[in-house]
Amino acid sequence: MKILVVGGAGYIGSHMVKQLSLAGNDVITLDNLSYGYRDAVKYGKFIEGDLGDNAVLDAIFKSADIDAVMHFAGFIQVGESVIKPSMYYHNNVVNTLTLLDAMLRHDIKNFIFSSTAAIFGEPDYTPIDEKHQKQPINPYGHSKLMIEQVLDDYDKAYGLRSTCLRYFNAAGADPDGELGERHIPETHLIPLILQAASGRRDDIKVFGDDYETDDGSCVRDYIHINDLCQAHSLALDSMIKNNKSARFNLGNGKGFSVKQVIDVVKDVSGKNFKVSIEPRRDGDPAVLVADATLAKKELNWQPEFAELKDIVKTAWDWEVNFLCQ
Ligand code: UFG
């Protein structure tokens, strides 16, 4: 297939581009490099440009016979979205609409969308399945849910088929060591703990130890980046075969507390480092764990990295062999 990966220079997008290319697909990456890295696009064709730019989109869709579009170019920081909602609604909603309308102009009807557990808001129950009510508690979650709603309507009105994949906590790195996570600023737990282990930062701060969880720290569901990408590939095949839109929650179904993750990193890295307890971070639900039964059943998806230590090991190798060099 010929696939356009928007945001293919970012963390998840770059792993996706690699996986799709190695599977024999013809991949084009479109990325404006605002957060991505040119050297993360190691496969296929790269075009520097903005997903909100109609001229760029028309040129790509006119010159290449694209079968499907995967969209990873969303802004992802919950805290920033609260302070700068305009930025989030413009990029995540307006620019995505521009992309979708360009697809329609060129009769491209297959779309895979990076959604998020943040669309569910504060959970009523865990693990969270697809039926759970959707009440985001921040602009980031709202922006992703708005697009899910747009996609429902575009399916009905225009026959644009979409699969929305709600990620829980994407983690880990390419086991070949070619790619990994490089956010600036880094706000995610695992890379920050790894920086403490490698000595690139002084300590790791635990945001809250008074939650109603076993050890008081927040519980999350960490899923390896390759497993996440595998689900995208399966979702695309299934959507095209069945000519049907779908929504799936993606996680391992197992929760780990912040303190447990710190212990796993200490174990995998063999390093000790300072851990400090800080106040809660705004907007953090105590527990977020996915029920991914539907994806396993409908897509025949089976995560390979079921153990957190194996996920952390790939990220530790990336920290030591790439980021620390
Ligand atoms: N945490 C710390 N210390 C840190 C960083 C994080 O204790 O230095 C804690 C957070 O408070 C949270 C957990 O570690 O309890 C995980 O935090 P992350 O920032 O790594 O991930 P989130 O669960 O907040 O966010 C992830 C995605 C978002 C998505 C969200 C869905 O990164 O894009 O899940 O709720 F929106």
Coordinates of C-alpha atoms and ligand atoms in Angstrom, one line a residue:
M1 CA 0.0 0.0 0.0
K2 CA 1.0 3.6 -0.4
I3 CA 0.6 5.3 3.0
L4 CA 1.0 8.9 4.1
V5 CA 2.3 9.2 7.7
V6 CA 1.7 12.6 9.0
G7 CA 4.0 13.3 11.9
G8 CA 6.3 10.5 10.9
A9 CA 9.3 12.2 12.4
G10 CA 8.0 12.0 15.9
Y11 CA 8.2 9.3 18.5
I12 CA 5.3 7.1 17.5
G13 CA 5.3 8.1 13.9
S14 CA 8.9 7.2 13.2
H15 CA 8.5 3.7 14.6
M16 CA 5.3 3.4 12.5
V17 CA 7.2 4.5 9.3
K18 CA 9.8 1.8 10.0
Q19 CA 7.4 -0.9 10.6
L20 CA 5.2 -0.1 7.6
S21 CA 8.3 0.2 5.3
L22 CA 9.8 -3.1 6.5
A23 CA 6.4 -4.8 5.8
G24 CA 6.8 -3.7 2.2
N25 CA 4.6 -0.6 2.1
D26 CA 5.5 2.6 0.2
V27 CA 5.6 5.3 2.9
I28 CA 5.7 9.1 2.6
T29 CA 6.3 11.1 5.8
L30 CA 4.9 14.6 6.1
D31 CA 6.2 16.5 9.1
N32 CA 6.9 20.1 9.9
L33 CA 9.7 19.2 12.3
S34 CA 8.3 21.3 15.0
Y35 CA 8.7 18.4 17.4
G36 CA 10.0 15.7 15.2
Y37 CA 13.5 14.9 13.9
R38 CA 14.6 14.6 10.3
D39 CA 17.0 11.8 11.3
A40 CA 14.2 9.8 12.8
V41 CA 12.8 9.2 9.3
K42 CA 15.0 6.4 8.2
Y43 CA 12.6 4.8 5.7
G44 CA 10.6 6.0 2.7
K45 CA 10.2 9.5 1.4
F46 CA 10.3 12.6 3.6
I47 CA 8.4 15.9 2.9
E48 CA 8.9 18.8 5.2
G49 CA 5.6 20.6 5.5
D50 CA 2.5 21.4 7.6
L51 CA -0.6 19.3 7.8
G52 CA -2.6 22.5 7.8
D53 CA -1.2 23.6 4.5
N54 CA -3.7 22.8 1.7
A55 CA -1.1 23.5 -1.1
V56 CA 1.3 20.9 0.4
L57 CA -1.5 18.4 0.9
D58 CA -2.9 18.8 -2.6
A59 CA 0.6 18.4 -4.1
I60 CA 1.1 15.1 -2.2
F61 CA -2.3 13.7 -2.9
K62 CA -2.0 14.7 -6.6
S63 CA 1.4 13.2 -7.2
A64 CA 1.0 10.0 -5.2
D65 CA -1.8 7.5 -5.3
I66 CA -2.2 7.3 -1.5
D67 CA -4.3 4.4 -0.2
A68 CA -4.4 5.5 3.5
V69 CA -3.4 8.3 5.8
M70 CA -2.1 7.8 9.4
H71 CA -2.1 10.9 11.6
F72 CA 0.5 11.3 14.4
A73 CA 1.0 15.0 14.3
G74 CA -1.0 16.0 17.4
F75 CA 0.3 18.1 20.2
I76 CA 0.3 15.9 23.3
Q77 CA 1.1 17.8 26.5
V78 CA -1.9 17.9 28.8
G79 CA -0.6 20.7 31.0
E80 CA 0.4 22.9 28.1
S81 CA -3.1 22.3 26.6
V82 CA -4.7 23.8 29.7
I83 CA -2.5 27.0 29.4
K84 CA -2.6 27.3 25.6
P85 CA -5.9 25.8 24.5
S86 CA -5.9 27.8 21.3
M87 CA -2.7 26.1 20.2
Y88 CA -4.2 22.7 20.8
Y89 CA -7.5 23.4 19.1
H90 CA -5.7 24.9 16.1
N91 CA -3.3 22.1 15.6
N92 CA -5.3 19.1 16.8
V93 CA -8.7 20.1 15.5
V94 CA -8.4 22.8 12.7
N95 CA -5.4 21.3 11.0
T96 CA -6.8 17.8 11.2
L97 CA -10.0 19.0 9.5
T98 CA -7.8 20.6 6.8
L99 CA -6.1 17.2 6.3
L100 CA -9.4 15.3 6.3
D101 CA -11.0 17.7 3.7
A102 CA -7.9 17.4 1.5
M103 CA -8.3 13.6 1.7
L104 CA -11.9 14.0 0.6
R105 CA -11.0 16.3 -2.3
H106 CA -8.7 13.5 -3.6
D107 CA -11.1 10.7 -2.8
I108 CA -8.8 9.1 -0.2
K109 CA -11.1 7.3 2.3
N110 CA -8.9 5.4 4.8
F111 CA -7.7 7.2 7.9
I112 CA -6.0 6.0 11.1
F113 CA -6.1 8.4 14.0
S114 CA -3.9 8.7 17.1
S115 CA -6.4 9.1 19.8
T116 CA -5.8 8.9 23.6
A117 CA -7.0 7.6 26.9
A118 CA -7.4 11.3 27.8
I119 CA -10.8 11.3 26.0
F120 CA -12.3 9.3 28.9
G121 CA -11.4 11.8 31.6
E122 CA -11.6 10.6 35.2
P123 CA -12.5 6.9 34.9
D124 CA -15.7 5.6 36.4
Y125 CA -14.2 2.1 36.4
T126 CA -11.0 0.3 35.3
P127 CA -9.9 -1.3 33.1
I128 CA -11.4 1.1 30.6
D129 CA -13.2 -0.4 27.7
E130 CA -14.6 1.3 24.5
K131 CA -18.0 1.8 26.1
H132 CA -16.7 3.9 29.0
Q133 CA -18.2 7.4 28.9
K134 CA -16.1 10.1 27.3
Q135 CA -15.7 13.2 29.4
P136 CA -12.3 14.7 28.8
I137 CA -11.0 17.0 31.6
N138 CA -8.5 19.0 29.6
P139 CA -8.3 20.7 26.2
Y140 CA -5.9 18.0 24.9
G141 CA -8.6 15.3 25.5
H142 CA -11.3 17.5 24.2
S143 CA -9.4 18.1 21.0
K144 CA -8.9 14.4 20.3
L145 CA -12.6 13.6 21.1
M146 CA -13.8 16.4 18.8
I147 CA -11.9 14.7 15.9
E148 CA -13.4 11.3 16.9
Q149 CA -16.8 12.9 16.6
V150 CA -15.9 14.6 13.3
L151 CA -14.8 11.2 12.0
D152 CA -18.1 9.6 13.0
D153 CA -19.9 12.2 10.9
Y154 CA -17.5 12.1 8.0
D155 CA -18.0 8.3 7.8
K156 CA -21.8 8.7 7.6
A157 CA -21.8 11.6 5.2
Y158 CA -18.7 11.0 3.0
G159 CA -17.9 7.3 3.5
L160 CA -14.5 8.2 5.0
R161 CA -13.5 5.2 7.0
S162 CA -11.5 5.8 10.1
T163 CA -10.0 3.8 13.0
C164 CA -9.3 5.7 16.2
L165 CA -6.7 4.1 18.5
R166 CA -6.8 5.3 22.1
Y167 CA -3.3 4.9 23.4
F168 CA -2.7 4.5 27.1
N169 CA 1.0 5.1 27.9
A170 CA 3.2 4.5 24.9
A171 CA 6.7 3.5 26.1
G172 CA 10.0 1.9 25.0
A173 CA 12.1 2.1 21.9
D174 CA 12.9 0.3 18.7
P175 CA 14.6 -3.0 19.8
D176 CA 17.1 -2.6 16.9
G177 CA 18.3 0.6 18.6
E178 CA 17.6 2.8 15.5
L179 CA 14.8 4.9 17.0
G180 CA 13.5 6.0 20.4
E181 CA 11.7 8.7 22.4
R182 CA 13.1 12.2 22.2
H183 CA 10.7 14.8 23.5
I184 CA 11.8 18.4 24.2
P185 CA 10.8 19.2 26.8
E186 CA 10.5 15.6 28.2
T187 CA 7.5 15.2 30.5
H188 CA 6.9 11.5 30.3
L189 CA 7.7 9.3 33.3
I190 CA 9.8 6.5 31.9
P191 CA 12.3 8.7 29.9
L192 CA 12.6 11.0 32.9
I193 CA 13.4 8.1 35.2
L194 CA 16.0 6.8 32.7
Q195 CA 17.6 10.3 32.6
A196 CA 17.9 10.1 36.4
A197 CA 19.5 6.6 36.1
S198 CA 22.0 7.7 33.4
G199 CA 22.9 10.8 35.4
R200 CA 21.4 13.3 32.9
R201 CA 19.2 14.6 35.6
D202 CA 19.6 14.8 39.4
D203 CA 16.5 13.0 40.5
I204 CA 13.0 11.8 39.7
K205 CA 10.0 13.5 41.2
V206 CA 7.0 11.4 42.1
F207 CA 3.9 13.5 41.6
G208 CA 1.8 12.5 44.5
D209 CA 1.9 9.6 46.9
D210 CA -1.5 10.1 48.5
Y211 CA -3.7 8.6 45.7
E212 CA -6.0 5.7 46.5
T213 CA -3.7 3.1 45.1
D214 CA -1.7 0.4 46.8
D215 CA 1.5 2.5 47.3
G216 CA -0.2 5.9 46.9
S217 CA 1.3 6.8 43.5
C218 CA -0.5 6.9 40.2
V219 CA -1.1 3.7 38.2
R220 CA -0.7 3.6 34.4
D221 CA -0.7 1.0 31.6
Y222 CA 2.5 1.0 29.6
I223 CA 2.5 -0.4 26.1
H224 CA 5.5 -0.9 23.9
I225 CA 5.8 1.3 20.9
N226 CA 6.2 -1.6 18.5
D227 CA 3.1 -3.3 19.9
L228 CA 1.2 0.0 19.4
C229 CA 2.4 0.2 15.8
Q230 CA 1.5 -3.4 15.2
A231 CA -2.1 -2.5 16.2
H232 CA -2.1 0.3 13.6
S233 CA -1.0 -2.1 10.8
L234 CA -3.7 -4.6 11.8
A235 CA -6.3 -1.9 12.2
L236 CA -5.6 -0.6 8.7
D237 CA -5.8 -4.0 7.1
S238 CA -9.0 -4.8 9.0
M239 CA -10.6 -1.5 8.1
I240 CA -9.9 -1.9 4.4
K241 CA -11.0 -5.5 4.4
N242 CA -14.3 -4.8 6.2
N243 CA -14.8 -1.3 4.8
K244 CA -15.8 -0.3 8.3
S245 CA -14.7 2.3 10.8
A246 CA -13.7 1.2 14.3
R247 CA -12.4 2.5 17.7
F248 CA -10.1 0.6 20.0
N249 CA -8.4 1.1 23.3
L250 CA -4.8 0.0 23.3
G251 CA -2.8 -1.0 26.4
N252 CA -1.4 -4.1 28.1
G253 CA -4.2 -4.2 30.6
K254 CA -1.8 -4.2 33.5
G255 CA -1.2 -1.2 35.8
F256 CA 2.1 -0.1 37.3
S257 CA 2.4 2.6 39.9
V258 CA 5.0 5.4 39.5
K259 CA 7.0 3.8 42.4
Q260 CA 6.9 0.4 40.7
V261 CA 8.1 1.9 37.5
I262 CA 11.0 3.5 39.3
D263 CA 11.9 0.1 40.9
V264 CA 11.8 -1.6 37.4
V265 CA 14.2 1.1 36.0
K266 CA 16.6 0.6 39.0
D267 CA 16.5 -3.1 38.4
V268 CA 17.0 -2.9 34.6
S269 CA 19.7 -0.2 34.7
G270 CA 21.5 -1.4 37.8
K271 CA 21.6 2.3 38.9
N272 CA 20.4 4.0 42.0
F273 CA 19.2 7.6 42.0
K274 CA 17.4 10.1 44.1
V275 CA 13.6 9.9 44.3
S276 CA 11.6 12.8 45.8
I277 CA 8.0 13.0 46.6
E278 CA 6.2 16.1 45.2
P279 CA 2.6 17.4 45.3
R280 CA 0.1 15.9 42.8
R281 CA 0.3 17.1 39.2
D282 CA -3.0 18.7 38.1
G283 CA -5.3 16.6 36.0
D284 CA -3.8 13.2 36.8
P285 CA -6.4 10.4 37.3
A286 CA -5.2 7.9 40.0
V287 CA -5.5 4.8 37.8
L288 CA -5.6 4.5 34.0
V289 CA -5.6 0.9 32.7
A290 CA -6.9 -0.2 29.3
D291 CA -9.3 -3.1 28.5
A292 CA -7.9 -4.0 25.1
T293 CA -10.1 -7.1 24.7
L294 CA -11.8 -5.7 21.6
A295 CA -8.6 -5.0 19.8
K296 CA -7.3 -8.5 20.6
K297 CA -10.5 -10.1 19.4
E298 CA -11.3 -8.0 16.3
L299 CA -7.7 -7.4 15.1
N300 CA -6.1 -10.5 16.4
W301 CA -3.6 -8.2 18.1
Q302 CA -1.3 -9.7 20.6
P303 CA 1.3 -7.4 22.3
E304 CA 4.7 -9.0 22.3
F305 CA 6.1 -6.9 25.2
A306 CA 3.9 -8.0 28.0
E307 CA 6.5 -7.3 30.7
L308 CA 7.3 -3.8 31.8
K309 CA 11.0 -4.7 32.4
D310 CA 11.3 -5.7 28.7
I311 CA 9.7 -2.4 27.6
V312 CA 12.0 -0.4 29.9
K313 CA 15.1 -2.4 28.7
T314 CA 14.5 -1.1 25.1
A315 CA 14.2 2.5 26.4
W316 CA 17.3 2.1 28.6
D317 CA 19.4 0.9 25.6
W318 CA 18.2 4.0 23.7
E319 CA 19.1 6.3 26.6
V320 CA 22.6 4.8 27.0
N321 CA 23.5 4.2 23.3
F322 CA 21.9 7.2 21.7
L323 CA 20.8 10.0 24.1
C324 CA 23.9 9.9 26.3
Q325 CA 26.3 9.9 23.4
Ligands
UFG1 N1 4.9 11.4 36.7 C1 5.7 11.5 37.9 N2 6.9 12.2 37.7 C2 7.3 12.7 36.5 C3 6.5 12.5 35.4 C4 5.3 11.8 35.5 O1 5.4 11.1 39.0 O2 8.4 13.4 36.5 C5 3.7 10.6 36.9 C6 2.5 11.4 36.4 O3 2.0 12.2 37.4 C7 1.6 10.2 36.0 C8 2.5 9.1 35.5 O4 3.8 9.5 36.0 O5 0.9 9.7 37.1 C9 2.6 9.0 34.0 O6 2.8 10.3 33.5 P1 3.2 10.6 32.0 O7 3.3 12.1 31.9 O8 4.3 9.8 31.6 O9 1.9 10.1 31.2 P2 0.4 10.5 31.4 O10 -0.3 9.3 32.0 O11 0.2 11.7 32.1 O12 0.0 10.8 29.9 C10 -0.2 9.9 28.9 C11 0.2 10.5 27.6 C12 -0.7 11.6 27.2 C13 -2.1 11.1 27.4 C14 -2.4 10.5 28.7 C15 -3.7 9.9 28.7 O13 1.5 10.9 27.6 O14 -0.5 12.1 26.0 O15 -1.5 9.4 28.9 O16 -4.3 10.1 29.9 F1 -3.0 12.1 27.2

